[in-house]
Amino acid sequence: MMNSIARKVCVAACVLAVAANGAQVAHAEMAVADSSVTVTADGPGAVFHNSVTQPGRISTLKFTDARSIAGSQESSLYVDLRADGALVDLESGLNVDTHRDGNTQVVIYRGEDQAAGVSVEREYRFDGNRVDVIVRVTNNKDASAFVQADLTNQINSQVGLSGSYDDGKFVVAPAQLGYETAVSFDNATSSGVADAFQRTTAAGEVGFVDPAGASFQRGRWFERIDAGATLTAAMHMEVATQDSAVDSDGDGLPD
């Protein structure tokens, strides 16, 4: 069972650093077109720190816990969208907004791919050891359209990871001395964890667990939506230090 509550810290001091054309501006309300956004956390604790959202399909999620021997855990988050079979250009007509919602740091990308006939909103919400990613795809065509949304997280780990699925949630972790990552996908058409990108949803079922490994976690949404309607895809991730990796006194050795 994840022990995040015991180690979750207050992130009231978190700030957004917005990278635009090489310059960093500490301003939680700045919207910058066609820019990456670096989200940092002030002070030690179990937090996502130096995560970078990108205007393209791949963003980087970086988690660290000052009371862990595991160092940092870095993930690559992929957003892949299709409308009537055509790939959606995430960077078309893009603008970026950053703001706070209480302690939560929020990054929102909004764009429109006229060729694909859809508009897209990608929302990233950072709060301590939790990240929520919500993608909304709106059909701008005059007729219904088949829309597919894939949210895939790849944990970049040097050690093997195994997965489990229970009550709508995947839990991915090494055997010991690392981090435990809980991932869920709201109302996905199919979902799974596997040791290969495409194997995650190859079975076409919800809750697939590949016995060979779990470094990739994916939710897939596939729906026919009416003109003007919106498909919403949401992923939730929480990370916590395994008990075997806790280093309360900071001596570099597990307790």
Short mmCIF file of C-alpha atoms in Angstrom, two decimals:
data_model
loop_
_atom_site.label_atom_id
_atom_site.label_comp_id
_atom_site.label_asym_id
_atom_site.label_seq_id
_atom_site.Cartn_x
_atom_site.Cartn_y
_atom_site.Cartn_z
CA MET A 1 0.00 0.00 0.00
CA MET A 2 1.32 3.43 -0.91
CA ASN A 3 2.70 5.37 2.08
CA SER A 4 2.50 8.82 0.46
CA ILE A 5 0.48 10.41 3.26
CA ALA A 6 3.23 9.79 5.79
CA ARG A 7 5.79 11.54 3.63
CA LYS A 8 3.79 14.10 1.72
CA VAL A 9 4.93 17.63 2.46
CA CYS A 10 3.28 20.99 2.15
CA VAL A 11 4.02 22.68 -1.15
CA ALA A 12 2.72 26.12 -0.33
CA ALA A 13 6.13 27.56 -1.22
CA CYS A 14 6.20 26.04 -4.72
CA VAL A 15 6.76 28.43 -7.60
CA LEU A 16 6.52 28.24 -11.37
CA ALA A 17 9.54 28.99 -13.50
CA VAL A 18 8.50 29.67 -17.08
CA ALA A 19 11.18 29.12 -19.70
CA ALA A 20 10.62 31.31 -22.73
CA ASN A 21 13.32 31.78 -25.35
CA GLY A 22 15.98 30.86 -22.80
CA ALA A 23 14.77 33.32 -20.15
CA GLN A 24 13.21 32.27 -16.85
CA VAL A 25 10.45 34.35 -15.34
CA ALA A 26 9.09 33.64 -11.86
CA HIS A 27 5.46 34.51 -12.46
CA ALA A 28 2.57 32.15 -11.84
CA GLU A 29 0.17 33.99 -14.14
CA MET A 30 2.26 34.34 -17.30
CA ALA A 31 1.07 32.83 -20.58
CA VAL A 32 3.82 32.22 -23.13
CA ALA A 33 3.19 30.96 -26.65
CA ASP A 34 5.09 27.95 -27.94
CA SER A 35 7.15 27.50 -24.78
CA SER A 36 8.21 24.79 -22.41
CA VAL A 37 7.32 25.30 -18.75
CA THR A 38 9.58 24.23 -15.89
CA VAL A 39 7.81 23.55 -12.61
CA THR A 40 10.03 23.71 -9.53
CA ALA A 41 9.44 23.21 -5.81
CA ASP A 42 11.10 25.24 -3.07
CA GLY A 43 12.59 23.25 -0.20
CA PRO A 44 13.13 19.53 0.33
CA GLY A 45 10.41 16.93 0.57
CA ALA A 46 8.57 14.34 -1.49
CA VAL A 47 7.73 16.50 -4.50
CA PHE A 48 7.78 16.78 -8.26
CA HIS A 49 10.71 19.14 -8.91
CA ASN A 50 12.14 20.45 -12.20
CA SER A 51 9.41 18.81 -14.23
CA VAL A 52 9.19 20.22 -17.75
CA THR A 53 6.00 20.37 -19.79
CA GLN A 54 6.46 20.78 -23.52
CA PRO A 55 4.30 22.09 -26.35
CA GLY A 56 4.94 18.84 -28.24
CA ARG A 57 3.93 15.30 -27.36
CA ILE A 58 6.64 14.50 -24.76
CA SER A 59 6.99 16.12 -21.34
CA THR A 60 9.27 15.19 -18.43
CA LEU A 61 8.06 14.45 -14.91
CA LYS A 62 10.78 14.41 -12.25
CA PHE A 63 10.15 13.30 -8.67
CA THR A 64 12.51 13.52 -5.71
CA ASP A 65 12.29 12.76 -1.99
CA ALA A 66 14.87 14.21 0.39
CA ARG A 67 14.24 11.31 2.78
CA SER A 68 14.99 8.57 0.27
CA ILE A 69 18.12 6.80 -0.93
CA ALA A 70 16.50 6.35 -4.34
CA GLY A 71 17.53 9.73 -5.76
CA SER A 72 15.25 11.16 -8.45
CA GLN A 73 12.73 9.30 -10.58
CA GLU A 74 12.25 10.69 -14.07
CA SER A 75 9.39 9.83 -16.39
CA SER A 76 8.61 10.67 -20.00
CA LEU A 77 4.94 11.50 -20.51
CA TYR A 78 3.54 11.08 -24.02
CA VAL A 79 0.31 12.65 -25.30
CA ASP A 80 -0.82 11.17 -28.64
CA LEU A 81 -4.10 12.14 -30.27
CA ARG A 82 -5.95 11.08 -33.42
CA ALA A 83 -9.11 12.38 -35.05
CA ASP A 84 -10.71 10.12 -37.66
CA GLY A 85 -7.36 8.35 -37.90
CA ALA A 86 -5.28 11.48 -38.52
CA LEU A 87 -2.56 12.47 -36.06
CA VAL A 88 -3.35 15.71 -34.25
CA ASP A 89 -0.67 18.42 -34.32
CA LEU A 90 -0.39 19.50 -30.69
CA GLU A 91 1.66 22.61 -31.51
CA SER A 92 -0.76 24.11 -34.02
CA GLY A 93 -2.19 27.49 -32.96
CA LEU A 94 -0.78 27.02 -29.47
CA ASN A 95 -0.88 29.27 -26.44
CA VAL A 96 0.24 28.59 -22.86
CA ASP A 97 -1.20 29.65 -19.51
CA THR A 98 0.31 29.15 -16.04
CA HIS A 99 -1.39 29.91 -12.75
CA ARG A 100 -2.00 28.71 -9.23
CA ASP A 101 -5.05 26.95 -7.84
CA GLY A 102 -4.33 27.05 -4.12
CA ASN A 103 -1.18 24.96 -3.60
CA THR A 104 -1.53 23.39 -7.05
CA GLN A 105 0.62 24.68 -9.90
CA VAL A 106 -1.25 24.57 -13.19
CA VAL A 107 0.06 24.61 -16.76
CA ILE A 108 -2.45 24.68 -19.63
CA TYR A 109 -1.71 24.38 -23.35
CA ARG A 110 -4.51 25.29 -25.76
CA GLY A 111 -4.33 24.79 -29.49
CA GLU A 112 -6.32 24.00 -32.61
CA ASP A 113 -5.46 21.69 -35.49
CA GLN A 114 -7.73 22.88 -38.27
CA ALA A 115 -6.63 20.10 -40.61
CA ALA A 116 -7.69 17.46 -38.09
CA GLY A 117 -10.80 19.42 -37.17
CA VAL A 118 -10.21 19.52 -33.42
CA SER A 119 -9.13 21.87 -30.66
CA VAL A 120 -7.06 20.53 -27.77
CA GLU A 121 -6.56 21.59 -24.17
CA ARG A 122 -3.82 19.89 -22.11
CA GLU A 123 -3.82 20.65 -18.40
CA TYR A 124 -0.97 19.65 -16.06
CA ARG A 125 -1.56 20.01 -12.31
CA PHE A 126 1.34 19.64 -9.84
CA ASP A 127 0.71 19.32 -6.10
CA GLY A 128 3.48 17.83 -3.95
CA ASN A 129 3.87 14.15 -4.83
CA ARG A 130 0.88 14.17 -7.21
CA VAL A 131 0.47 15.06 -10.88
CA ASP A 132 -2.82 15.16 -12.75
CA VAL A 133 -2.92 15.38 -16.54
CA ILE A 134 -6.25 16.21 -18.19
CA VAL A 135 -6.59 16.34 -21.98
CA ARG A 136 -9.74 17.65 -23.65
CA VAL A 137 -10.29 17.14 -27.38
CA THR A 138 -13.21 19.02 -28.94
CA ASN A 139 -14.65 18.03 -32.30
CA ASN A 140 -14.89 21.17 -34.45
CA LYS A 141 -16.26 19.35 -37.48
CA ASP A 142 -19.85 19.57 -38.70
CA ALA A 143 -20.26 15.82 -38.26
CA SER A 144 -19.34 13.24 -35.64
CA ALA A 145 -15.73 12.05 -35.46
CA PHE A 146 -13.79 9.15 -34.00
CA VAL A 147 -11.27 10.50 -31.50
CA GLN A 148 -8.47 8.57 -29.83
CA ALA A 149 -6.37 9.87 -26.93
CA ASP A 150 -3.35 8.02 -25.53
CA LEU A 151 -1.64 9.11 -22.30
CA THR A 152 1.52 7.06 -21.80
CA ASN A 153 3.99 7.42 -18.95
CA GLN A 154 7.44 5.82 -19.20
CA ILE A 155 9.43 5.50 -15.97
CA ASN A 156 13.09 5.77 -16.93
CA SER A 157 14.51 3.22 -14.50
CA GLN A 158 17.78 1.29 -14.45
CA VAL A 159 16.13 -1.56 -12.54
CA GLY A 160 13.21 -3.78 -13.41
CA LEU A 161 9.71 -2.66 -12.48
CA SER A 162 6.68 -4.81 -11.80
CA GLY A 163 3.05 -3.79 -11.77
CA SER A 164 -0.27 -4.65 -10.21
CA TYR A 165 -3.85 -3.50 -10.74
CA ASP A 166 -6.58 -3.18 -8.16
CA ASP A 167 -9.67 -1.02 -7.76
CA GLY A 168 -8.95 1.06 -10.86
CA LYS A 169 -5.33 1.81 -10.00
CA PHE A 170 -1.97 0.52 -11.22
CA VAL A 171 0.93 0.34 -8.77
CA VAL A 172 4.42 0.15 -10.30
CA ALA A 173 7.62 -0.36 -8.30
CA PRO A 174 10.97 -2.16 -8.15
CA ALA A 175 11.44 -5.04 -5.73
CA GLN A 176 12.94 -2.68 -3.14
CA LEU A 177 14.98 0.49 -2.49
CA GLY A 178 13.04 2.70 -4.87
CA TYR A 179 9.79 4.53 -5.49
CA GLU A 180 6.23 3.26 -5.70
CA THR A 181 4.17 4.91 -8.43
CA ALA A 182 0.39 4.75 -8.45
CA VAL A 183 -1.28 5.57 -11.78
CA SER A 184 -4.95 5.67 -12.72
CA PHE A 185 -6.82 6.58 -15.91
CA ASP A 186 -10.37 7.89 -15.60
CA ASN A 187 -12.90 5.84 -17.61
CA ALA A 188 -10.32 4.73 -20.18
CA THR A 189 -11.43 2.45 -23.01
CA SER A 190 -8.34 0.33 -22.37
CA SER A 191 -5.36 0.58 -20.03
CA GLY A 192 -2.29 -1.37 -19.08
CA VAL A 193 1.30 -1.52 -17.87
CA ALA A 194 4.02 -3.32 -19.81
CA ASP A 195 7.73 -3.43 -20.61
CA ALA A 196 7.11 -2.06 -24.13
CA PHE A 197 5.28 1.05 -25.36
CA GLN A 198 2.70 -0.60 -27.61
CA ARG A 199 2.13 -3.67 -25.44
CA THR A 200 0.35 -1.60 -22.79
CA THR A 201 -2.98 -1.55 -24.62
CA ALA A 202 -2.44 -4.34 -27.14
CA ALA A 203 -4.83 -6.59 -25.22
CA GLY A 204 -7.61 -4.02 -25.57
CA GLU A 205 -8.70 -4.45 -21.96
CA VAL A 206 -8.83 -2.31 -18.84
CA GLY A 207 -6.25 -3.17 -16.17
CA PHE A 208 -3.80 -5.22 -18.25
CA VAL A 209 -0.58 -6.11 -16.39
CA ASP A 210 2.38 -7.48 -18.35
CA PRO A 211 4.30 -10.03 -16.26
CA ALA A 212 7.46 -9.09 -18.18
CA GLY A 213 7.59 -5.57 -16.74
CA ALA A 214 5.75 -2.32 -16.13
CA SER A 215 7.99 0.62 -17.07
CA PHE A 216 5.27 1.87 -19.48
CA GLN A 217 1.79 2.80 -18.24
CA ARG A 218 -0.95 3.85 -20.63
CA GLY A 219 -4.57 4.79 -20.78
CA ARG A 220 -6.37 4.90 -24.14
CA TRP A 221 -9.68 6.57 -24.85
CA PHE A 222 -11.48 5.87 -28.14
CA GLU A 223 -14.90 7.33 -28.75
CA ARG A 224 -17.15 8.59 -31.50
CA ILE A 225 -18.13 12.09 -30.44
CA ASP A 226 -20.71 14.42 -31.93
CA ALA A 227 -19.94 17.72 -33.61
CA GLY A 228 -19.05 20.23 -30.91
CA ALA A 229 -18.62 17.53 -28.26
CA THR A 230 -15.49 16.95 -26.17
CA LEU A 231 -13.59 13.81 -25.24
CA THR A 232 -11.81 14.06 -21.87
CA ALA A 233 -8.83 11.87 -20.95
CA ALA A 234 -7.33 12.08 -17.46
CA MET A 235 -4.33 10.46 -15.80
CA HIS A 236 -3.49 10.70 -12.09
CA MET A 237 -0.07 9.85 -10.65
CA GLU A 238 1.23 9.72 -7.09
CA VAL A 239 4.77 8.73 -6.11
CA ALA A 240 6.10 7.69 -2.69
CA THR A 241 9.29 6.18 -1.31
CA GLN A 242 9.20 2.47 -0.58
CA ASP A 243 9.69 1.62 3.10
CA SER A 244 12.97 -0.11 2.23
CA ALA A 245 14.36 3.14 0.76
CA VAL A 246 13.50 5.55 3.59
CA ASP A 247 16.52 7.45 4.95
CA SER A 248 15.16 9.59 7.78
CA ASP A 249 18.52 10.79 9.13
CA GLY A 250 20.10 11.56 5.76
CA ASP A 251 23.16 9.36 6.25
CA GLY A 252 22.79 7.77 2.81
CA LEU A 253 21.70 4.43 4.26
CA PRO A 254 18.15 3.10 4.56
CA ASP A 255 16.65 3.19 8.06
#
